[in-house]
PDB file of C-alpha atoms in Angstrom:
ATOM      1  CA  ASP G   1      -6.582  15.615   4.737  1.00  0.00           C
ATOM      2  CA  VAL G   2      -7.749  12.298   3.189  1.00  0.00           C
ATOM      3  CA  LYS G   3      -9.265   9.784   5.742  1.00  0.00           C
ATOM      4  CA  VAL G   4      -9.845   6.307   4.986  1.00  0.00           C
ATOM      5  CA  THR G   5     -11.994   4.486   7.629  1.00  0.00           C
ATOM      6  CA  GLN G   6     -12.549   0.743   8.114  1.00  0.00           C
ATOM      7  CA  SER G   7     -15.150  -0.322  10.127  1.00  0.00           C
ATOM      8  CA  SER G   8     -13.210  -2.650  12.401  1.00  0.00           C
ATOM      9  CA  ARG G   9      -9.485  -2.752  13.903  1.00  0.00           C
ATOM     10  CA  TYR G  10     -10.285  -6.551  15.211  1.00  0.00           C
ATOM     11  CA  LEU G  11     -12.570  -8.977  13.944  1.00  0.00           C
ATOM     12  CA  VAL G  12     -12.924 -12.760  14.970  1.00  0.00           C
ATOM     13  CA  LYS G  13     -15.331 -14.731  12.928  1.00  0.00           C
ATOM     14  CA  ARG G  14     -15.822 -18.561  12.647  1.00  0.00           C
ATOM     15  CA  THR G  15     -15.248 -20.711   9.686  1.00  0.00           C
ATOM     16  CA  GLY G  16     -18.232 -20.827   7.101  1.00  0.00           C
ATOM     17  CA  GLU G  17     -19.434 -17.509   8.152  1.00  0.00           C
ATOM     18  CA  LYS G  18     -19.948 -14.629   5.574  1.00  0.00           C
ATOM     19  CA  VAL G  19     -17.945 -11.841   6.687  1.00  0.00           C
ATOM     20  CA  PHE G  20     -18.288  -8.074   5.561  1.00  0.00           C
ATOM     21  CA  LEU G  21     -15.309  -5.790   6.232  1.00  0.00           C
ATOM     22  CA  GLU G  22     -16.617  -1.933   5.431  1.00  0.00           C
ATOM     23  CA  CYS G  23     -14.344   1.069   4.336  1.00  0.00           C
ATOM     24  CA  VAL G  24     -15.228   4.441   3.641  1.00  0.00           C
ATOM     25  CA  GLN G  25     -13.409   7.257   2.383  1.00  0.00           C
ATOM     26  CA  ASP G  26     -14.051  10.955   2.443  1.00  0.00           C
ATOM     27  CA  MET G  27     -12.133  12.567  -0.165  1.00  0.00           C
ATOM     28  CA  ASP G  28     -13.940  11.880  -3.521  1.00  0.00           C
ATOM     29  CA  HIS G  29     -11.319   9.323  -4.667  1.00  0.00           C
ATOM     30  CA  GLU G  30     -12.298   7.437  -7.773  1.00  0.00           C
ATOM     31  CA  ASN G  31     -10.101   4.538  -7.164  1.00  0.00           C
ATOM     32  CA  MET G  32     -10.533   2.163  -4.101  1.00  0.00           C
ATOM     33  CA  PHE G  33      -8.633  -0.908  -2.956  1.00  0.00           C
ATOM     34  CA  TRP G  34      -8.483  -4.019  -0.924  1.00  0.00           C
ATOM     35  CA  TYR G  35      -5.223  -5.682   0.095  1.00  0.00           C
ATOM     36  CA  ARG G  36      -4.264  -8.346   2.193  1.00  0.00           C
ATOM     37  CA  GLN G  37      -1.017  -8.252   4.292  1.00  0.00           C
ATOM     38  CA  ASP G  38       0.780 -11.257   5.699  1.00  0.00           C
ATOM     39  CA  PRO G  39       4.239 -11.342   6.937  1.00  0.00           C
ATOM     40  CA  GLY G  40       6.699 -11.850   4.390  1.00  0.00           C
ATOM     41  CA  LEU G  41       4.366 -11.404   1.337  1.00  0.00           C
ATOM     42  CA  GLY G  42       4.007  -7.784   1.865  1.00  0.00           C
ATOM     43  CA  LEU G  43       0.540  -6.252   0.240  1.00  0.00           C
ATOM     44  CA  ARG G  44      -1.293  -8.396  -2.344  1.00  0.00           C
ATOM     45  CA  LEU G  45      -4.319  -6.883  -3.949  1.00  0.00           C
ATOM     46  CA  ILE G  46      -7.493  -8.630  -3.725  1.00  0.00           C
ATOM     47  CA  TYR G  47      -9.973  -6.264  -5.561  1.00  0.00           C
ATOM     48  CA  PHE G  48      -9.733  -2.655  -6.840  1.00  0.00           C
ATOM     49  CA  SER G  49     -12.675  -0.375  -8.062  1.00  0.00           C
ATOM     50  CA  TYR G  50     -12.360   2.747 -10.207  1.00  0.00           C
ATOM     51  CA  ASP G  51     -15.782   3.544 -10.282  1.00  0.00           C
ATOM     52  CA  VAL G  52     -19.466   2.821  -8.596  1.00  0.00           C
ATOM     53  CA  LYS G  53     -20.264  -0.577  -9.509  1.00  0.00           C
ATOM     54  CA  MET G  54     -16.852  -1.264 -11.294  1.00  0.00           C
ATOM     55  CA  LYS G  55     -14.471  -3.859  -9.848  1.00  0.00           C
ATOM     56  CA  GLU G  56     -11.453  -5.660 -11.144  1.00  0.00           C
ATOM     57  CA  LYS G  57      -9.852  -8.617  -9.902  1.00  0.00           C
ATOM     58  CA  GLY G  58      -6.267  -8.380  -8.287  1.00  0.00           C
ATOM     59  CA  ASP G  59      -3.817 -10.963  -7.549  1.00  0.00           C
ATOM     60  CA  ILE G  60      -5.680 -12.846  -5.092  1.00  0.00           C
ATOM     61  CA  PRO G  61      -9.637 -12.713  -5.516  1.00  0.00           C
ATOM     62  CA  GLU G  62     -10.501 -16.216  -4.971  1.00  0.00           C
ATOM     63  CA  GLY G  63     -12.813 -16.549  -1.836  1.00  0.00           C
ATOM     64  CA  TYR G  64     -13.659 -12.828  -1.789  1.00  0.00           C
ATOM     65  CA  SER G  65     -16.144 -10.728  -3.517  1.00  0.00           C
ATOM     66  CA  VAL G  66     -16.786  -6.709  -3.367  1.00  0.00           C
ATOM     67  CA  SER G  67     -19.181  -4.349  -3.478  1.00  0.00           C
ATOM     68  CA  ARG G  68     -19.198  -0.413  -4.354  1.00  0.00           C
ATOM     69  CA  GLU G  69     -22.804   0.787  -4.292  1.00  0.00           C
ATOM     70  CA  LYS G  70     -21.471   4.362  -3.401  1.00  0.00           C
ATOM     71  CA  LYS G  71     -18.590   6.558  -4.308  1.00  0.00           C
ATOM     72  CA  GLU G  72     -17.134   6.546  -0.840  1.00  0.00           C
ATOM     73  CA  ARG G  73     -17.663   3.027   0.334  1.00  0.00           C
ATOM     74  CA  PHE G  74     -15.928  -0.224  -0.850  1.00  0.00           C
ATOM     75  CA  SER G  75     -16.909  -3.421   0.887  1.00  0.00           C
ATOM     76  CA  LEU G  76     -15.060  -6.667   0.923  1.00  0.00           C
ATOM     77  CA  ILE G  77     -17.022  -9.825   1.315  1.00  0.00           C
ATOM     78  CA  LEU G  78     -15.810 -13.516   2.594  1.00  0.00           C
ATOM     79  CA  GLU G  79     -18.306 -15.386   1.683  1.00  0.00           C
ATOM     80  CA  SER G  80     -17.390 -18.365   3.458  1.00  0.00           C
ATOM     81  CA  ALA G  81     -14.828 -17.718   5.720  1.00  0.00           C
ATOM     82  CA  SER G  82     -11.892 -20.331   5.845  1.00  0.00           C
ATOM     83  CA  THR G  83      -8.806 -20.116   8.299  1.00  0.00           C
ATOM     84  CA  ASN G  84      -6.367 -19.236   5.657  1.00  0.00           C
ATOM     85  CA  GLN G  85      -8.414 -15.947   5.261  1.00  0.00           C
ATOM     86  CA  THR G  86      -6.977 -15.042   8.576  1.00  0.00           C
ATOM     87  CA  SER G  87      -4.938 -11.882   7.953  1.00  0.00           C
ATOM     88  CA  MET G  88      -4.592  -8.186   8.303  1.00  0.00           C
ATOM     89  CA  TYR G  89      -6.969  -6.498   5.650  1.00  0.00           C
ATOM     90  CA  LEU G  90      -5.990  -2.981   4.407  1.00  0.00           C
ATOM     91  CA  CYS G  91      -8.320  -0.488   2.463  1.00  0.00           C
ATOM     92  CA  ALA G  92      -6.875   1.996   0.283  1.00  0.00           C
ATOM     93  CA  SER G  93      -8.009   4.879  -1.914  1.00  0.00           C
ATOM     94  CA  SER G  94      -6.730   7.349  -4.650  1.00  0.00           C
ATOM     95  CA  LEU G  95      -7.332   9.699  -7.272  1.00  0.00           C
ATOM     96  CA  PHE G  96      -8.034   7.977 -10.881  1.00  0.00           C
ATOM     97  CA  GLN G  97      -6.240  11.105 -12.358  1.00  0.00           C
ATOM     98  CA  GLY G  98      -2.778  12.174 -11.457  1.00  0.00           C
ATOM     99  CA  ARG G  99      -0.604   8.921 -11.262  1.00  0.00           C
ATOM    100  CA  ASN G 100       1.823  10.564  -8.841  1.00  0.00           C
ATOM    101  CA  GLN G 101      -0.994  10.496  -6.381  1.00  0.00           C
ATOM    102  CA  PRO G 102      -0.388   8.121  -3.741  1.00  0.00           C
ATOM    103  CA  GLN G 103      -2.819   5.683  -2.156  1.00  0.00           C
ATOM    104  CA  HIS G 104      -4.121   6.766   1.471  1.00  0.00           C
ATOM    105  CA  PHE G 105      -4.626   3.840   3.421  1.00  0.00           C
ATOM    106  CA  GLY G 106      -7.142   2.980   6.546  1.00  0.00           C
ATOM    107  CA  ASP G 107      -5.938   1.738   9.790  1.00  0.00           C
ATOM    108  CA  GLY G 108      -6.529  -2.067   8.670  1.00  0.00           C
ATOM    109  CA  THR G 109      -8.886  -4.681  10.080  1.00  0.00           C
ATOM    110  CA  ARG G 110      -7.001  -7.806  11.708  1.00  0.00           C
ATOM    111  CA  LEU G 111      -9.327 -10.631  11.034  1.00  0.00           C
ATOM    112  CA  SER G 112      -8.911 -14.127  12.474  1.00  0.00           C
ATOM    113  CA  ILE G 113     -10.985 -17.267  11.353  1.00  0.00           C
ATOM    114  CA  LEU G 114     -11.562 -19.517  13.958  1.00  0.00           C
TER     115      LEU G 114
ATOM    116  CA  ALA J   1       2.321  -7.289 -13.739  1.00  0.00           C
ATOM    117  CA  GLN J   2       5.143  -5.267 -12.511  1.00  0.00           C
ATOM    118  CA  THR J   3       7.542  -6.749  -9.707  1.00  0.00           C
ATOM    119  CA  VAL J   4       8.710  -4.782  -6.889  1.00  0.00           C
ATOM    120  CA  THR J   5      11.545  -6.595  -4.916  1.00  0.00           C
ATOM    121  CA  GLN J   6      12.796  -5.582  -1.359  1.00  0.00           C
ATOM    122  CA  SER J   7      15.815  -7.878  -0.612  1.00  0.00           C
ATOM    123  CA  GLN J   8      16.452  -6.731   3.128  1.00  0.00           C
ATOM    124  CA  PRO J   9      13.495  -8.202   5.034  1.00  0.00           C
ATOM    125  CA  GLU J  10      15.018  -6.651   8.247  1.00  0.00           C
ATOM    126  CA  MET J  11      17.449  -3.587   8.977  1.00  0.00           C
ATOM    127  CA  SER J  12      18.774  -1.876  11.882  1.00  0.00           C
ATOM    128  CA  VAL J  13      20.465   1.462  12.438  1.00  0.00           C
ATOM    129  CA  GLN J  14      21.663   3.263  15.529  1.00  0.00           C
ATOM    130  CA  GLU J  15      19.795   6.425  16.649  1.00  0.00           C
ATOM    131  CA  ALA J  16      21.349   9.500  14.743  1.00  0.00           C
ATOM    132  CA  GLU J  17      22.942   7.384  12.093  1.00  0.00           C
ATOM    133  CA  THR J  18      21.959   6.988   8.392  1.00  0.00           C
ATOM    134  CA  VAL J  19      20.425   4.091   6.876  1.00  0.00           C
ATOM    135  CA  THR J  20      19.771   2.841   3.183  1.00  0.00           C
ATOM    136  CA  LEU J  21      16.947   0.834   2.249  1.00  0.00           C
ATOM    137  CA  SER J  22      16.990  -1.062  -1.301  1.00  0.00           C
ATOM    138  CA  CYS J  23      14.353  -1.793  -4.036  1.00  0.00           C
ATOM    139  CA  THR J  24      14.448  -2.700  -7.152  1.00  0.00           C
ATOM    140  CA  TYR J  25      11.577  -3.024  -9.637  1.00  0.00           C
ATOM    141  CA  ASP J  26      11.028  -4.867 -13.083  1.00  0.00           C
ATOM    142  CA  THR J  27       9.316  -2.750 -15.737  1.00  0.00           C
ATOM    143  CA  SER J  28       9.157  -2.543 -19.433  1.00  0.00           C
ATOM    144  CA  GLU J  29       7.536   0.909 -19.299  1.00  0.00           C
ATOM    145  CA  SER J  30       9.366   4.260 -19.288  1.00  0.00           C
ATOM    146  CA  ASP J  31       6.688   6.514 -17.393  1.00  0.00           C
ATOM    147  CA  TYR J  32       5.827   5.499 -13.852  1.00  0.00           C
ATOM    148  CA  TYR J  33       5.619   6.387 -10.425  1.00  0.00           C
ATOM    149  CA  LEU J  34       7.639   5.308  -7.391  1.00  0.00           C
ATOM    150  CA  PHE J  35       6.745   5.667  -3.622  1.00  0.00           C
ATOM    151  CA  TRP J  36       8.058   4.930  -0.228  1.00  0.00           C
ATOM    152  CA  TYR J  37       5.312   3.969   2.494  1.00  0.00           C
ATOM    153  CA  LYS J  38       5.991   3.721   6.371  1.00  0.00           C
ATOM    154  CA  GLN J  39       4.005   1.539   8.438  1.00  0.00           C
ATOM    155  CA  PRO J  40       4.586   2.097  12.072  1.00  0.00           C
ATOM    156  CA  PRO J  41       3.835  -0.633  14.457  1.00  0.00           C
ATOM    157  CA  SER J  42      -0.193  -1.206  14.775  1.00  0.00           C
ATOM    158  CA  ARG J  43      -0.467   1.953  12.906  1.00  0.00           C
ATOM    159  CA  GLN J  44      -1.563   3.172   9.454  1.00  0.00           C
ATOM    160  CA  MET J  45       0.474   3.046   6.422  1.00  0.00           C
ATOM    161  CA  ILE J  46       1.572   6.496   5.203  1.00  0.00           C
ATOM    162  CA  LEU J  47       3.342   8.019   2.319  1.00  0.00           C
ATOM    163  CA  VAL J  48       7.074   8.931   2.877  1.00  0.00           C
ATOM    164  CA  ILE J  49       8.444  10.021  -0.294  1.00  0.00           C
ATOM    165  CA  ARG J  50       7.484   9.586  -3.971  1.00  0.00           C
ATOM    166  CA  GLN J  51       9.489  10.132  -7.383  1.00  0.00           C
ATOM    167  CA  GLU J  52       8.556  10.586 -10.827  1.00  0.00           C
ATOM    168  CA  ALA J  53      10.327   8.318 -13.545  1.00  0.00           C
ATOM    169  CA  TYR J  54      10.498  11.157 -15.937  1.00  0.00           C
ATOM    170  CA  LYS J  55      12.419  13.430 -13.128  1.00  0.00           C
ATOM    171  CA  GLN J  56      16.108  12.806 -13.109  1.00  0.00           C
ATOM    172  CA  GLN J  57      16.303  15.022  -9.875  1.00  0.00           C
ATOM    173  CA  ASN J  58      15.952  12.628  -6.732  1.00  0.00           C
ATOM    174  CA  ALA J  59      12.963  13.393  -4.190  1.00  0.00           C
ATOM    175  CA  THR J  60      13.902  14.685  -0.753  1.00  0.00           C
ATOM    176  CA  GLU J  61      11.714  15.188   2.033  1.00  0.00           C
ATOM    177  CA  ASN J  62      13.437  16.782   5.010  1.00  0.00           C
ATOM    178  CA  ARG J  63      15.512  13.445   6.423  1.00  0.00           C
ATOM    179  CA  PHE J  64      14.287  11.303   3.593  1.00  0.00           C
ATOM    180  CA  SER J  65      15.809  11.074   0.229  1.00  0.00           C
ATOM    181  CA  VAL J  66      15.791   8.920  -2.603  1.00  0.00           C
ATOM    182  CA  ASN J  67      18.679   7.333  -5.068  1.00  0.00           C
ATOM    183  CA  PHE J  68      16.508   6.895  -8.268  1.00  0.00           C
ATOM    184  CA  GLN J  69      18.410   4.809 -10.779  1.00  0.00           C
ATOM    185  CA  LYS J  70      16.420   4.640 -13.927  1.00  0.00           C
ATOM    186  CA  ALA J  71      18.563   2.247 -15.880  1.00  0.00           C
ATOM    187  CA  ALA J  72      19.308   0.115 -13.174  1.00  0.00           C
ATOM    188  CA  LYS J  73      15.494   0.161 -12.148  1.00  0.00           C
ATOM    189  CA  SER J  74      16.643   0.699  -8.525  1.00  0.00           C
ATOM    190  CA  PHE J  75      14.697   3.202  -6.089  1.00  0.00           C
ATOM    191  CA  SER J  76      16.714   3.415  -2.523  1.00  0.00           C
ATOM    192  CA  LEU J  77      15.353   5.352   0.463  1.00  0.00           C
ATOM    193  CA  LYS J  78      17.837   6.967   2.820  1.00  0.00           C
ATOM    194  CA  ILE J  79      17.078   7.924   6.235  1.00  0.00           C
ATOM    195  CA  SER J  80      19.384  10.478   7.673  1.00  0.00           C
ATOM    196  CA  ASP J  81      19.707  11.248  11.295  1.00  0.00           C
ATOM    197  CA  SER J  82      17.757   8.299  12.163  1.00  0.00           C
ATOM    198  CA  GLN J  83      15.080   8.625  15.152  1.00  0.00           C
ATOM    199  CA  LEU J  84      13.108   6.258  17.135  1.00  0.00           C
ATOM    200  CA  GLY J  85      10.107   7.224  15.580  1.00  0.00           C
ATOM    201  CA  ASP J  86      11.567   5.789  12.182  1.00  0.00           C
ATOM    202  CA  ALA J  87      11.324   2.457  13.290  1.00  0.00           C
ATOM    203  CA  ALA J  88       8.549   0.791  11.095  1.00  0.00           C
ATOM    204  CA  MET J  89       8.160  -1.353   8.189  1.00  0.00           C
ATOM    205  CA  TYR J  90       8.674   0.319   5.199  1.00  0.00           C
ATOM    206  CA  PHE J  91       7.282  -0.676   1.813  1.00  0.00           C
ATOM    207  CA  CYS J  92       8.516   0.168  -1.977  1.00  0.00           C
ATOM    208  CA  ALA J  93       5.561   0.532  -4.342  1.00  0.00           C
ATOM    209  CA  TYR J  94       5.373   1.008  -8.158  1.00  0.00           C
ATOM    210  CA  ARG J  95       2.535   2.466 -10.110  1.00  0.00           C
ATOM    211  CA  SER J  96       2.164   2.770 -13.836  1.00  0.00           C
ATOM    212  CA  ALA J  97       1.603   5.920 -15.639  1.00  0.00           C
ATOM    213  CA  PHE J  98      -1.195   3.961 -17.625  1.00  0.00           C
ATOM    214  CA  GLY J  99      -2.817   2.115 -14.875  1.00  0.00           C
ATOM    215  CA  ASN J 100      -4.629   2.442 -11.317  1.00  0.00           C
ATOM    216  CA  GLN J 101      -2.772  -0.286  -9.703  1.00  0.00           C
ATOM    217  CA  PHE J 102       0.014  -0.089  -7.400  1.00  0.00           C
ATOM    218  CA  TYR J 103       2.644  -2.744  -7.044  1.00  0.00           C
ATOM    219  CA  PHE J 104       4.154  -3.389  -3.524  1.00  0.00           C
ATOM    220  CA  GLY J 105       7.780  -4.972  -2.274  1.00  0.00           C
ATOM    221  CA  THR J 106       7.420  -7.202   0.638  1.00  0.00           C
ATOM    222  CA  GLY J 107       8.674  -4.734   2.807  1.00  0.00           C
ATOM    223  CA  THR J 108      11.687  -4.154   5.209  1.00  0.00           C
ATOM    224  CA  SER J 109      11.490  -3.761   8.806  1.00  0.00           C
ATOM    225  CA  LEU J 110      13.602  -1.314  10.310  1.00  0.00           C
ATOM    226  CA  THR J 111      14.897  -0.801  13.859  1.00  0.00           C
ATOM    227  CA  VAL J 112      16.566   1.965  15.443  1.00  0.00           C
ATOM    228  CA  ILE J 113      18.687   1.301  18.329  1.00  0.00           C
ATOM    229  CA  PRO J 114      18.998   3.977  21.076  1.00  0.00           C
TER     230      PRO J 114
END
């Protein structure tokens, strides 16, 4: 069974801090994704990666960056956290081949920026 | 970008009854994949059911089935014999046959009344 692990379930940070959210998957998936989930807005894609060191912007990349140095790990970075980045962050992974393959999600990180 | 619309922010159903959640999508592609995901409160998002656009037969997984109307671009989820454990947020998602990105609706919150 695929396991996607996010480093923290809950995180509280202060404005201006640099914040790292880590995600690790154990199924050798090529694709990894970072979403932000807000009530009434659903899931919005921040960034995704289809290979090591490769990344593509999603719908809301502003204020975020990502890093993928190893295939199993995909990090989301808030360069200078702001209160409007308070949200639930979901990491997901999927196979590159086989378009009918679903995404597998982590438990999410609820991030509060004070 | 493809658009996925879930027009019912909230739904409720009596235990043991049947409920249908609606989803429509906008695409010019002919080959794609559709998914329903379930997110229980404070728990991980999991796949409920998937449908390949090239298949005419509607997908079924135990008590969950879909009504896929390709011409109408509609993909509804039917839950039969509803159980308390079905209470969750349900998301409809679209994936192109030619890309890695998933597009999600804004979700429907389902309440199951004992």
